[in-house]
Short mmCIF file of C-alpha atoms and ligand atoms in Angstrom, two decimals:
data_model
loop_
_atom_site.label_atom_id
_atom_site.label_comp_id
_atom_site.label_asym_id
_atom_site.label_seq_id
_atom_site.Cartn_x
_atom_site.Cartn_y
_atom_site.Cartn_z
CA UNK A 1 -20.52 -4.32 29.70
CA UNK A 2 -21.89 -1.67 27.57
CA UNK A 3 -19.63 -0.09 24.35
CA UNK A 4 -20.61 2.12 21.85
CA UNK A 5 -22.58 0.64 19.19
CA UNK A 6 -20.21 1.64 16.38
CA UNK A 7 -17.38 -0.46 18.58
CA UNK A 8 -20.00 -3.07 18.63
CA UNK A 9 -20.74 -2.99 14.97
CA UNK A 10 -17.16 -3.26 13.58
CA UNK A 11 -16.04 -6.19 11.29
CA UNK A 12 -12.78 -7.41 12.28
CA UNK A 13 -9.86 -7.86 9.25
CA UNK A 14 -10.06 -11.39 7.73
CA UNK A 15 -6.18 -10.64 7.00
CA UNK A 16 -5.96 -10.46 11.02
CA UNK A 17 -7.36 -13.62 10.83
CA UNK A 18 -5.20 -15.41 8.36
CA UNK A 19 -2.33 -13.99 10.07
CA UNK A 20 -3.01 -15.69 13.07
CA UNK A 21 -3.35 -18.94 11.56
CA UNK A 22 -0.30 -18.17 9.43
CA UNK A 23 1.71 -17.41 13.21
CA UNK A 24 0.33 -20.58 14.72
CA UNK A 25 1.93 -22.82 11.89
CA UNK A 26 5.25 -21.23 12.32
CA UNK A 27 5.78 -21.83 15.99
CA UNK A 28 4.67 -25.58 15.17
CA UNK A 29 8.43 -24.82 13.01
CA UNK A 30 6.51 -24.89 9.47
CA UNK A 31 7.62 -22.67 7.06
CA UNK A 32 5.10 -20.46 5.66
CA UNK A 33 5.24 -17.99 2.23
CA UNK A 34 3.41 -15.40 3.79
CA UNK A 35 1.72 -13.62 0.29
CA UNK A 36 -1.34 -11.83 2.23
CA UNK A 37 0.04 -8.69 3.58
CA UNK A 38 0.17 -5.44 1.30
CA UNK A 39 3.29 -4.63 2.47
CA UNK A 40 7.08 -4.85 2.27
CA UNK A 41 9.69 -7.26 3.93
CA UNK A 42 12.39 -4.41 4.65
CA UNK A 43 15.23 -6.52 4.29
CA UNK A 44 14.50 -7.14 1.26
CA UNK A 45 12.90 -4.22 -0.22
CA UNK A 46 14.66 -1.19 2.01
CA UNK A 47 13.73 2.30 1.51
CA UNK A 48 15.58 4.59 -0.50
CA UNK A 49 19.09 5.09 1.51
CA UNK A 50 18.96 8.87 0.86
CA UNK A 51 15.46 8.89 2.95
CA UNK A 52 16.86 6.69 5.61
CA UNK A 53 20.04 8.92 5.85
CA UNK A 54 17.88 11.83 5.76
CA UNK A 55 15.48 10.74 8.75
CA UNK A 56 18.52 9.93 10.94
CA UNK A 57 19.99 13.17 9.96
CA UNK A 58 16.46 15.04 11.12
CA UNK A 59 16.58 13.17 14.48
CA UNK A 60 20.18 14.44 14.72
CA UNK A 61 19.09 18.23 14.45
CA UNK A 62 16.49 17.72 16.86
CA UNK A 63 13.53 17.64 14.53
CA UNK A 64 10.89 16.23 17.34
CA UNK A 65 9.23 18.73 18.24
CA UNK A 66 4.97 18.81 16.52
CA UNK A 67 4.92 19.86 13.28
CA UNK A 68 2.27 21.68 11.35
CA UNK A 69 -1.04 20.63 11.59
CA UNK A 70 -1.54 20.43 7.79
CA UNK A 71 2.48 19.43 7.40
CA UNK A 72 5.32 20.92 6.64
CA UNK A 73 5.38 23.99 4.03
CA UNK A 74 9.11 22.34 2.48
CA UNK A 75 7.18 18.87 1.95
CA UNK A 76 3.74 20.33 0.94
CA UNK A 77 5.74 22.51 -1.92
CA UNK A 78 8.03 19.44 -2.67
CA UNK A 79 4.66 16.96 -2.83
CA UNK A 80 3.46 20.02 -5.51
CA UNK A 81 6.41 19.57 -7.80
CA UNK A 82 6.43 15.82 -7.41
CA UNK A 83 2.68 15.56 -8.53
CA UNK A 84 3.50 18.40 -11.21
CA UNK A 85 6.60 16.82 -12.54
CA UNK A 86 5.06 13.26 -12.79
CA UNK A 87 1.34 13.68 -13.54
CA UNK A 88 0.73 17.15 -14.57
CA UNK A 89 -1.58 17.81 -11.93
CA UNK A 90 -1.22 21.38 -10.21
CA UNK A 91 -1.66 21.92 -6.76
CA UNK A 92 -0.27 24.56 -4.44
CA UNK A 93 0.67 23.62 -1.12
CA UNK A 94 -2.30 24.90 0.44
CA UNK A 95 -4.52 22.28 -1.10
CA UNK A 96 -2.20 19.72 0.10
CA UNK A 97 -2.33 17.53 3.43
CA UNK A 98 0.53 15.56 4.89
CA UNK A 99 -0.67 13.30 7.21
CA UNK A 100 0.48 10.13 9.28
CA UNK A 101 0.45 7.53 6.37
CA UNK A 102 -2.75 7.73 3.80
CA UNK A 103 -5.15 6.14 6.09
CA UNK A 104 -5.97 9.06 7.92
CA UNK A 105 -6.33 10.91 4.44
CA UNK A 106 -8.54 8.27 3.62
CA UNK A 107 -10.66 8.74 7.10
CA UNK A 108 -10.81 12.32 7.26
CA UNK A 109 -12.11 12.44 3.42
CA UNK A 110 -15.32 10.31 4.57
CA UNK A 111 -15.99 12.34 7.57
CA UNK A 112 -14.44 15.58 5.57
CA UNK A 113 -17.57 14.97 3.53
CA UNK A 114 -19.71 12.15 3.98
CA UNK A 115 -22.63 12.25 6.82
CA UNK A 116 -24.29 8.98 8.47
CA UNK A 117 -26.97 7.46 6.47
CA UNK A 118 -24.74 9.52 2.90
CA UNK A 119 -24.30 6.19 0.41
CA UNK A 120 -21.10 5.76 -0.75
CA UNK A 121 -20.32 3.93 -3.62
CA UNK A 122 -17.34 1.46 -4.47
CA UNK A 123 -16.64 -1.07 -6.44
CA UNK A 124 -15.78 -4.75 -4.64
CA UNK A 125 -13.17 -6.03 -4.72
CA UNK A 126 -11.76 -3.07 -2.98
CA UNK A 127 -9.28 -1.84 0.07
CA UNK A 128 -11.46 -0.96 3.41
CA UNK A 129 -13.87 1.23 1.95
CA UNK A 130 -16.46 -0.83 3.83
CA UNK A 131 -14.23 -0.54 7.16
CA UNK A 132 -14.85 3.41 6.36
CA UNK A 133 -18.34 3.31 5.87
CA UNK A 134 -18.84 1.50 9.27
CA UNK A 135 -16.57 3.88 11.00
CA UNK A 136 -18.97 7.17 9.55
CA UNK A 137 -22.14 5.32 9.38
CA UNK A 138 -22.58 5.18 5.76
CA UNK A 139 -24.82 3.37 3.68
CA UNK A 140 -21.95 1.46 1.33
CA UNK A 141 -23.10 0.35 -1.84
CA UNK A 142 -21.41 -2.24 -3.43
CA UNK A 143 -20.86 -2.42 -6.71
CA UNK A 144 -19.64 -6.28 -7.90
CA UNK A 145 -16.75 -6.10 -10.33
CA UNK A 146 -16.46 -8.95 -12.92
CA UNK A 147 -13.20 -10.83 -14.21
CA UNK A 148 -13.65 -10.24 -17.74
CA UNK A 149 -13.04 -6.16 -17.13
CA UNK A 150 -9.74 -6.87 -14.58
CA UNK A 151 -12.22 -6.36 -11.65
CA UNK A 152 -12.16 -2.64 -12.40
CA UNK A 153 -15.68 -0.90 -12.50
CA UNK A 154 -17.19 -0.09 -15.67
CA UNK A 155 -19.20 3.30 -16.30
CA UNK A 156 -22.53 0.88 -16.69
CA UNK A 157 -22.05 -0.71 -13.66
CA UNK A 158 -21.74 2.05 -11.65
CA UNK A 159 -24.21 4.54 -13.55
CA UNK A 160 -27.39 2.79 -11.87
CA UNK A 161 -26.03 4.06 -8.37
CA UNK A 162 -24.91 7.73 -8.71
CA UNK A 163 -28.31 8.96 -7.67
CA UNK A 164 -28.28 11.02 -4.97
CA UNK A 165 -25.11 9.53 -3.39
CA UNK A 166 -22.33 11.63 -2.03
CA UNK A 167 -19.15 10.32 -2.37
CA UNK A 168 -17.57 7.46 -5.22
CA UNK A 169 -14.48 6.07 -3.72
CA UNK A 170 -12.23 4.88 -6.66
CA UNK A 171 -8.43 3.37 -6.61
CA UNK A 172 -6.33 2.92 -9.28
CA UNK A 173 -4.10 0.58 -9.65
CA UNK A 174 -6.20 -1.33 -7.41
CA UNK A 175 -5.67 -3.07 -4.09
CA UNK A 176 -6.32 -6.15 -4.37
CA UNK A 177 -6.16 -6.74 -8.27
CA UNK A 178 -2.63 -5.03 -9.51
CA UNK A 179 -5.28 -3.93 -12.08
CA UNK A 180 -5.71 -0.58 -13.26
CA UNK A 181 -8.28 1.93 -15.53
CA UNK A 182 -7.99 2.41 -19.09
CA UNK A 183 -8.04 5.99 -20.31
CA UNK A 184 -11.67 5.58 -21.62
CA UNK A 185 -12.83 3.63 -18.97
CA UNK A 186 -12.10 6.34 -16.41
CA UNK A 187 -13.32 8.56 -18.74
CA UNK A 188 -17.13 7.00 -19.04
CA UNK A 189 -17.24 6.93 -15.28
CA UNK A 190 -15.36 10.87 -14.89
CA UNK A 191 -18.90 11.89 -17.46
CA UNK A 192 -21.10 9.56 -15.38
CA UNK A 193 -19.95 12.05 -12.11
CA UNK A 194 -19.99 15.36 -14.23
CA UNK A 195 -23.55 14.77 -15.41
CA UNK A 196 -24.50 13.47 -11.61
CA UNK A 197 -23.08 16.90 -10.70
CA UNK A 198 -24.90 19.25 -13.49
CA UNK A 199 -28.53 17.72 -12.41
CA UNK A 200 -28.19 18.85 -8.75
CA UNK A 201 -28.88 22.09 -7.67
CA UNK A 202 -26.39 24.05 -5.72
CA UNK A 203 -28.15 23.91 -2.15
CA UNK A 204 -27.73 19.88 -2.60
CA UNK A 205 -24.35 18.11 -1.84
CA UNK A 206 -22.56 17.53 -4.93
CA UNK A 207 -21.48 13.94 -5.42
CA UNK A 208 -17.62 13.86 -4.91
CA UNK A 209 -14.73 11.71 -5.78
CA UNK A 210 -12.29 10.02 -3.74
CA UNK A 211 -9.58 8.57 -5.89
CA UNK A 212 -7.05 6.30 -4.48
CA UNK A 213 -3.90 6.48 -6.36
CA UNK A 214 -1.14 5.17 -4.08
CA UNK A 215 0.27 2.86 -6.37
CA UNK A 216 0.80 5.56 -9.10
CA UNK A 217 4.39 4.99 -9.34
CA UNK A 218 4.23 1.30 -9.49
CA UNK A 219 2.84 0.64 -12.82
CA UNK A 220 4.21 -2.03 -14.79
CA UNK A 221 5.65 -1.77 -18.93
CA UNK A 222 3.18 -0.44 -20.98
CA UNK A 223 0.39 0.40 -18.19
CA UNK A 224 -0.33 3.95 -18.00
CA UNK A 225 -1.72 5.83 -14.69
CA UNK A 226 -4.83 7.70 -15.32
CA UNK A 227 -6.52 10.61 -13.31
CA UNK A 228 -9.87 11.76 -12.92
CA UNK A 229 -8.91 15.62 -13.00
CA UNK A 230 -5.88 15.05 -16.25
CA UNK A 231 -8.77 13.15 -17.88
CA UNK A 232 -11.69 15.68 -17.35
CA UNK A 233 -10.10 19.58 -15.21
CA UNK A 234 -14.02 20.04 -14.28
CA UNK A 235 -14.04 17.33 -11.73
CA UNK A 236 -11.07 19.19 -9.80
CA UNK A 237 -13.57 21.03 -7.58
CA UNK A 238 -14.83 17.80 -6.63
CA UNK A 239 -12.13 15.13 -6.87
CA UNK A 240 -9.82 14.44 -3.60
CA UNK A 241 -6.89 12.37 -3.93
CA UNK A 242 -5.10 9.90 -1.56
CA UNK A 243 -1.08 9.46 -2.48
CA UNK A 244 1.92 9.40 -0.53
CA UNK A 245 5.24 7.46 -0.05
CA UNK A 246 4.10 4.19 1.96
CA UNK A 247 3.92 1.90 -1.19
CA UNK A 248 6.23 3.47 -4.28
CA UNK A 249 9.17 3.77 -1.66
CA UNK A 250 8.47 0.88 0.72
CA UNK A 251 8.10 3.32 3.30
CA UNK A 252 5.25 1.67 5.14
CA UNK A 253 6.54 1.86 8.29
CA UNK A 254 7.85 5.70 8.06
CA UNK A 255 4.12 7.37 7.55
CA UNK A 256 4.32 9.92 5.26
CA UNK A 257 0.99 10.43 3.68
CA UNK A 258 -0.17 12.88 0.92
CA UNK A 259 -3.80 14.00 0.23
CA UNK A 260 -4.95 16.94 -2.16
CA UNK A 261 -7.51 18.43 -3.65
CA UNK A 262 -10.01 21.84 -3.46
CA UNK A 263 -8.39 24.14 -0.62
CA UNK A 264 -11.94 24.04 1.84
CA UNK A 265 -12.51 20.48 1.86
CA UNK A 266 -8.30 19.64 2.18
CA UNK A 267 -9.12 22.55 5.50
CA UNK A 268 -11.47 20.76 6.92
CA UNK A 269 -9.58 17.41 6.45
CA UNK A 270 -6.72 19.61 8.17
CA UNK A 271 -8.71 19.85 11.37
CA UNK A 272 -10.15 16.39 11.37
CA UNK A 273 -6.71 14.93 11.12
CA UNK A 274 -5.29 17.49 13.78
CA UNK A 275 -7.55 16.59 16.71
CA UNK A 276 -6.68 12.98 16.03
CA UNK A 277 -2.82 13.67 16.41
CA UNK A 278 -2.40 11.87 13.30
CA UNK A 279 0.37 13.93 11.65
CA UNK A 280 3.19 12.46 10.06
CA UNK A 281 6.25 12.46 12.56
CA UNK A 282 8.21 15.96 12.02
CA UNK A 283 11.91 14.12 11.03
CA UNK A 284 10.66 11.87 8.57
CA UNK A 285 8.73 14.94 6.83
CA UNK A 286 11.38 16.98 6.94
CA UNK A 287 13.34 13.90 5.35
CA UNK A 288 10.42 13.01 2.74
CA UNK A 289 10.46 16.70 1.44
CA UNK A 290 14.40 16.45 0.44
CA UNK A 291 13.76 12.90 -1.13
CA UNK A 292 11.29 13.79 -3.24
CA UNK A 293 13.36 17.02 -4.56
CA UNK A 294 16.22 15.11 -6.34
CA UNK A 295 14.37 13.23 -9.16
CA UNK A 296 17.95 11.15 -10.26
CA UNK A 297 17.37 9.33 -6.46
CA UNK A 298 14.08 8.75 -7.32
CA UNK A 299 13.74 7.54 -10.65
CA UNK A 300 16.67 4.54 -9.85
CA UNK A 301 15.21 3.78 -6.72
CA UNK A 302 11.60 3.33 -8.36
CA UNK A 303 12.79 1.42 -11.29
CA UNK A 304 14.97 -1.05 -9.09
CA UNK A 305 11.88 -1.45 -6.84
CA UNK A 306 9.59 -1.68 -9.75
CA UNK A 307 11.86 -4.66 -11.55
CA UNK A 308 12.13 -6.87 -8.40
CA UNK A 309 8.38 -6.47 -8.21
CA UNK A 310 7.58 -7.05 -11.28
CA UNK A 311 9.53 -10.12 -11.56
CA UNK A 312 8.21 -11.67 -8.72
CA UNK A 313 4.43 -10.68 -10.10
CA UNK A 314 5.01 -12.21 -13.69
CA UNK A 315 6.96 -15.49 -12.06
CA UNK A 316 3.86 -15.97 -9.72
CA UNK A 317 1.68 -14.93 -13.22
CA UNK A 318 3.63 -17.57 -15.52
CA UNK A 319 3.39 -20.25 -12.60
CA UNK A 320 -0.55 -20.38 -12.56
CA UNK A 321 -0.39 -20.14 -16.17
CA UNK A 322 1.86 -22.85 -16.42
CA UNK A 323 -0.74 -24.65 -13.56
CA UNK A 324 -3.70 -24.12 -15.94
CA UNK A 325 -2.10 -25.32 -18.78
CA UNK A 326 -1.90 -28.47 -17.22
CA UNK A 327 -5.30 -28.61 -16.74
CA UNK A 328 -5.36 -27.07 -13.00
CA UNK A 329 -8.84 -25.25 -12.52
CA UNK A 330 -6.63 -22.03 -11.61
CA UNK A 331 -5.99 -18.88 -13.58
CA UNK A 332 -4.54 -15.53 -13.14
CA UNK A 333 -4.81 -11.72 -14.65
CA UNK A 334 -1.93 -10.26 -16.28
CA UNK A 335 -0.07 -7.92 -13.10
CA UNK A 336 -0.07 -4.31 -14.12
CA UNK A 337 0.41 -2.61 -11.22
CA UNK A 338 0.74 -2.31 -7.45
CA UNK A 339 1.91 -5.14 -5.70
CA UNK A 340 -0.37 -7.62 -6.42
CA UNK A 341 -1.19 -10.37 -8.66
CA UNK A 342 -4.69 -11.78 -9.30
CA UNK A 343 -5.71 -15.61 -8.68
CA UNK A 344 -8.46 -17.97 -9.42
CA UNK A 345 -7.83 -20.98 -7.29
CA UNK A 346 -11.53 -22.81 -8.28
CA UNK A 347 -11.44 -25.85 -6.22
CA UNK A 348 -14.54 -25.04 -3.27
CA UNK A 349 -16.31 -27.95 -3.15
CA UNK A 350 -13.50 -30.82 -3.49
CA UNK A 351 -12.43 -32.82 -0.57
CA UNK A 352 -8.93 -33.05 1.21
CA UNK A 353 -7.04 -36.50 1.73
CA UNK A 354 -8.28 -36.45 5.21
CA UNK A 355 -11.79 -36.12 3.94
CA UNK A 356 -13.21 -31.95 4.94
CA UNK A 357 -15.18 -30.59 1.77
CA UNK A 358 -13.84 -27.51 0.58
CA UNK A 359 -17.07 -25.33 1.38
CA UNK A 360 -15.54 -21.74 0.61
CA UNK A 361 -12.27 -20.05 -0.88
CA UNK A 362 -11.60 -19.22 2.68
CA UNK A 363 -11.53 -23.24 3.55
CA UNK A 364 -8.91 -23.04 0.05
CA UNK A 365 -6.82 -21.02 1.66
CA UNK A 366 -6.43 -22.68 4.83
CA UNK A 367 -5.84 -25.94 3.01
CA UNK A 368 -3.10 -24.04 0.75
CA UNK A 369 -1.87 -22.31 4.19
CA UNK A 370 -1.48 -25.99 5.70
CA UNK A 371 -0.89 -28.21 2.98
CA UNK A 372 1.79 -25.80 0.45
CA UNK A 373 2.89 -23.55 2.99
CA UNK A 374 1.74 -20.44 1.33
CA UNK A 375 -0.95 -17.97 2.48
CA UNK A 376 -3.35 -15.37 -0.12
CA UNK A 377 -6.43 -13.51 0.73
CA UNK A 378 -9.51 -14.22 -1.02
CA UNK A 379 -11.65 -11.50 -1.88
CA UNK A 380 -14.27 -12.11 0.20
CA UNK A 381 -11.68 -10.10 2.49
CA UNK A 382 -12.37 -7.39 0.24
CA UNK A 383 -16.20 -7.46 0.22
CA UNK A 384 -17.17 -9.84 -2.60
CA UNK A 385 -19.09 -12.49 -1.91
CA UNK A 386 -17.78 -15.67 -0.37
CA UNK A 387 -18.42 -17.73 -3.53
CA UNK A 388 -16.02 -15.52 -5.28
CA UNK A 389 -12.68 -18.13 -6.24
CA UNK A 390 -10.06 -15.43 -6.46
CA UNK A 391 -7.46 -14.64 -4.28
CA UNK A 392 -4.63 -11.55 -3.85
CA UNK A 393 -1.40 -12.32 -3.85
CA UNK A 394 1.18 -10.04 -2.12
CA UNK A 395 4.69 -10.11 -3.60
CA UNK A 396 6.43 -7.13 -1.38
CA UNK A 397 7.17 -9.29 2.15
CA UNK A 398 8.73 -12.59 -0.64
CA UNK A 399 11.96 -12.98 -2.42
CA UNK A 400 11.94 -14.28 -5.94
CA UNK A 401 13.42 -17.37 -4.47
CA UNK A 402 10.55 -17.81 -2.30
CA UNK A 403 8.26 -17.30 -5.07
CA UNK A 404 9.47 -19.64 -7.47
CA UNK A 405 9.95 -22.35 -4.80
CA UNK A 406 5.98 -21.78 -4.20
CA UNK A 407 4.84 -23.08 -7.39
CA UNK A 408 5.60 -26.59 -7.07
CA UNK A 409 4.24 -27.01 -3.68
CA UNK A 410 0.58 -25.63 -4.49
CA UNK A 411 1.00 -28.05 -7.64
CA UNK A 412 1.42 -30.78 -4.98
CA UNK A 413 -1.26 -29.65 -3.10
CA UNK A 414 -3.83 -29.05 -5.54
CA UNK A 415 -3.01 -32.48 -7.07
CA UNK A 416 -4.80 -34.49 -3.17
CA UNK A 417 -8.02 -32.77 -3.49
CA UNK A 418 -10.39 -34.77 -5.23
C1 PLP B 1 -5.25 1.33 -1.83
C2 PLP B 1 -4.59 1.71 -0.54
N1 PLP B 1 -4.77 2.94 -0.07
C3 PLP B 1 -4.22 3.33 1.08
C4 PLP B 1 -3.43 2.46 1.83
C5 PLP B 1 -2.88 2.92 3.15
O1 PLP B 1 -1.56 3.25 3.09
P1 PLP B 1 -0.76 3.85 4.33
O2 PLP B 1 0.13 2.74 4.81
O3 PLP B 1 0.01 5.00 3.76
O4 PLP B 1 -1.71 4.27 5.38
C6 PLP B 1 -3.23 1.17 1.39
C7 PLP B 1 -2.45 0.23 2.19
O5 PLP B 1 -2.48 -0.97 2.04
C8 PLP B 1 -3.82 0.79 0.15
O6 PLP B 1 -3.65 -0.43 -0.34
#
C-alpha cells in the first residue's frame, strides 16, 4: 500500500542495525561490550541525586499537568544563568526553548528555518544531520572531514559551499569524534559565515548557524569549549544553539532539552515544537530548573562524571596505542571531549579463519561483534563513505572493568585475520 514518499524515502539507523545483531548474540548467552550507543548505562553513571530527588519531589506536588509551550519561566531564567555563569553567553528567557530532549530543538531549527530544496551544509562524520535533511527535504551537502584535522571541518573546506545555502549545522565537541574546534579554527569558519552574510541583500535568506554544543560540559584537561557568538557577537542574530542536560548529567532518559538564540526564530521554533507535543515533561522541568541553580551540586557531579569518562576514554586510547605499537594496523585520536573515542581499525580486505573477505568496516565490525565480543559504529553510520576505517566508540553504557577487559580480546581477534 501507498505511504507518503518522505516515509518511503527514510534511511533507517545503522546503530538500529548493529543493535540487533548485538541482541541476537546475547540470547545465544554471549557476552557482548556494547560501545555503539551514545548513551549512559544508569547504573553506572546515575544522574545527579539532587535531580532525581527533585523529580520525585515534583510528582509528589502534583506537577503533571502541561506546561508552557516554550517551558517553564523558573527553568528558562535558570538555563540563562547557567549559560551566563559558564560561557558568558547572555540570553534572556525569552530567547530560550525548553523542549522534550534536544532532538526536537534540533528538528524545529531545520523546519524553523530551512525550506525543501534549502542546502544545508555539514561536515561528515556527523550526528543525524542527514536524518534532518530527509525529514525537511533538504539538499545536504556533505562536507568530508579528514583525520589529520580530528575530523573537525576546516574554514577551506567548507568555504567552497557557503554560496547561497541557508543553514551550516556545526557540533562541537563532536558526535562521533570526542573531537572539538580550536579557537581559530572556529574563528576562520565564524568569518567564512559573516562575509556569506554581508554579500546578501536583505530580501534574501541570510545563511544561519546551527551549533550543536551538547557536550559543552564534558570537555576533557586542557580542551577548551568554543562558541560561535563568544568568538565573533555579530553572528548572534544568526546563530541558534542546541544544549541541554541529556549528556553532561546522564539525563538521557529524563528529556530536558535547551535551545536559544534570536527571540523570532526561538518563536517560531516555540510553535513548531508545540503542535508536536514535544515539551519536556512539567516535573522534571520544574526539577531541572532547581538543579541547575546550586552550582556546588553541579560542579562535583560534572567532575565525578567527567573522571570516570575520561578514564575509560584514555584506557580505550592507550589500548589501541598500545595495539599499534605492536604493529596492529589500528590507531586512535587523542579523546577530548564528549563521550567518545576515535578508532582506525584498517583491516577491510583481510580474510577470517573461516575464510569471508573483509569487504567493508561494517563486515569489521561484525567480525569484532562476533569474534571479541565488542560492538563500535563505523562512520559510514555517520555519512562518510563506506571505505572510511574508523569507528566511534561509546564509553557511557561500559565500566572501566569492561573496558580494560576489551583490549585483549580484539588483540586476539585481530591476530586470525590474515
Ligand atoms: C550531538 C548531539 N546532539 C543532540 C543529541 C540529542 O540529545 P537528546 O537526547 O537530548 O535528544 C545527541 C544525542 O546523541 C547528540 O549526540
Amino acid at each position: 500500500m501507498k505511504i507518503s514518499v518522505l516515509a518511503e524515502n527514510l534511511s533507517g539507523s545503522e546503530i538500529i542495525k548493529i543493535a540487533g545483531e548485538i541482541n541476537e548474540l546475547k540470547k545465544q548467552g554471549q557476552n557482548i561490550a556494547n560501545l555503539t550507543i551514545g548513551d549512559f548505562d544508569s547504573n553506572v553513571y546515575p544522574i545527579p541525586t539532587e535531580l532525581k530527588d527533585g523529580i520525585i519531589d515534583a510528582y509528589n506536588h502534583n506537577q503533571t499537568n502541561y506546561p508552557p509551550a516554550d517551558g517553564m519561566l523558573n527553568l528558562r531564567e535558570s538555563v540563562s544563568a547557567f549559560l551566563k555563569n559558564r560561557m558568558g553567553l547572555e540570553y534572556a528567557a525569552n530567547q530560550i526553548l525548553i523542549s522534550g530532549g534536544s532532538r526536537p530543538l534540533i528538528y524545529s531549527t531545520y523546519l524553523a528555518l530551512v525550506d525543501p530544496g534549502d542546502k544545508v551544509v555539514f561536515p561528515t562524520p556527523s550526528w543525524n544531520n542527514n536524518h534532518y535533511c530527509d525529514l525537511t527535504g533538504a539538499e545536504a551537502i556533505l562536507v568530508e572531514t579528514r583525520p589529520e584535522n580530528n575530523f573537525m571541518p576546516t574554514a577551506d573546506e567548507i568555504a567552497p559551499h557557503l554560496k547561497g545555502a541557508t543553514m551550516l549545522a556545526l557540533c562541537s565537541p563532536l558526535n562521533p569524534t570526542g573531537t572539538m574546534f580550536g579557537k581559530k579554527d572556529l574563528e576562520e569558519i565564524c568569518d567564512l559565515v559573516i562575509a556569506e552574510n554581508k554579500s546578501r541583500s536583505a530580501d534574501e535568506k541570510p545563511l544561519y548557524l546551527l551549533y550543536d554544543q551538547i557536550y559543552s560540559q564534558l570537555t576533557f584537561g586542557e580542551y577548551q569549549h568554543y562558541d560561535p557568538v563568544t568568538l565573533r557577537p555579530e553572528l548572534k542574530d544568526y546563530t541558534v544553539f542546541i544544549d541541554g542536560g541529556s549528556k553532561c548529567f546522564a539525563a538521557t532518559g529524563v528529556r530536558v532539552g535547551w535551545g536559544f538564540g534570536p527571540a523570532f526564530i526561538v518563536n517560531n521554533m516555540k510553535a513548531i515544537v508545540g503542535h508536536m507535543g514535544a515539551w519536556s515533561p512539567k516535573a522534571e522541568q520544574v526539577a531541572m530548573a532547581k538543579y541547575l541553580e546550586n552550582e556546588t551540586d553541579v560542579n562535583t557531579y560534572l567532575d565525578h562524571l567527567k573522571g570516570n569518562i575520561q578514564a575509560s576514554l584514555s584506557t580505550l586510547h592507550q589500548g589501541f596505542q598500545a595495539l599499534k605499537a605492536d604493529g596492529f594496523s589500528v590507531d586512535s585520536i587523542e579523546p577530548m571531549g564528549a563521550i567518545y573515542l576515535t578508532i582506525k581499525i584498517d583491516y577491510t580486505g583481510k580474510t577470517t579463519p573461516d575464510g569471508k573477505i573483509l569487504s567493508n568496516s561494517a563486515d569489521v565490525n561484525f567480525y569484532l561483534i562476533k569474534e571479541a565480543g565488542v560492538a563500535f559504529v563505523p562512520f559510514s553510520a555517520f555519512g562518510t563513505g563506506e571505505e572510511v576505517t574508523w569507528f566511534r566508540a561509546s564509553v557511557g553504557a561500559s565500566t572501566l572493568a569492561d573496558i580494560q577487559q576489551m583490549i585483549p580480546r580484539i588483540r586476539e581477534a585481530l591476530i586470525k585475520l590474515k
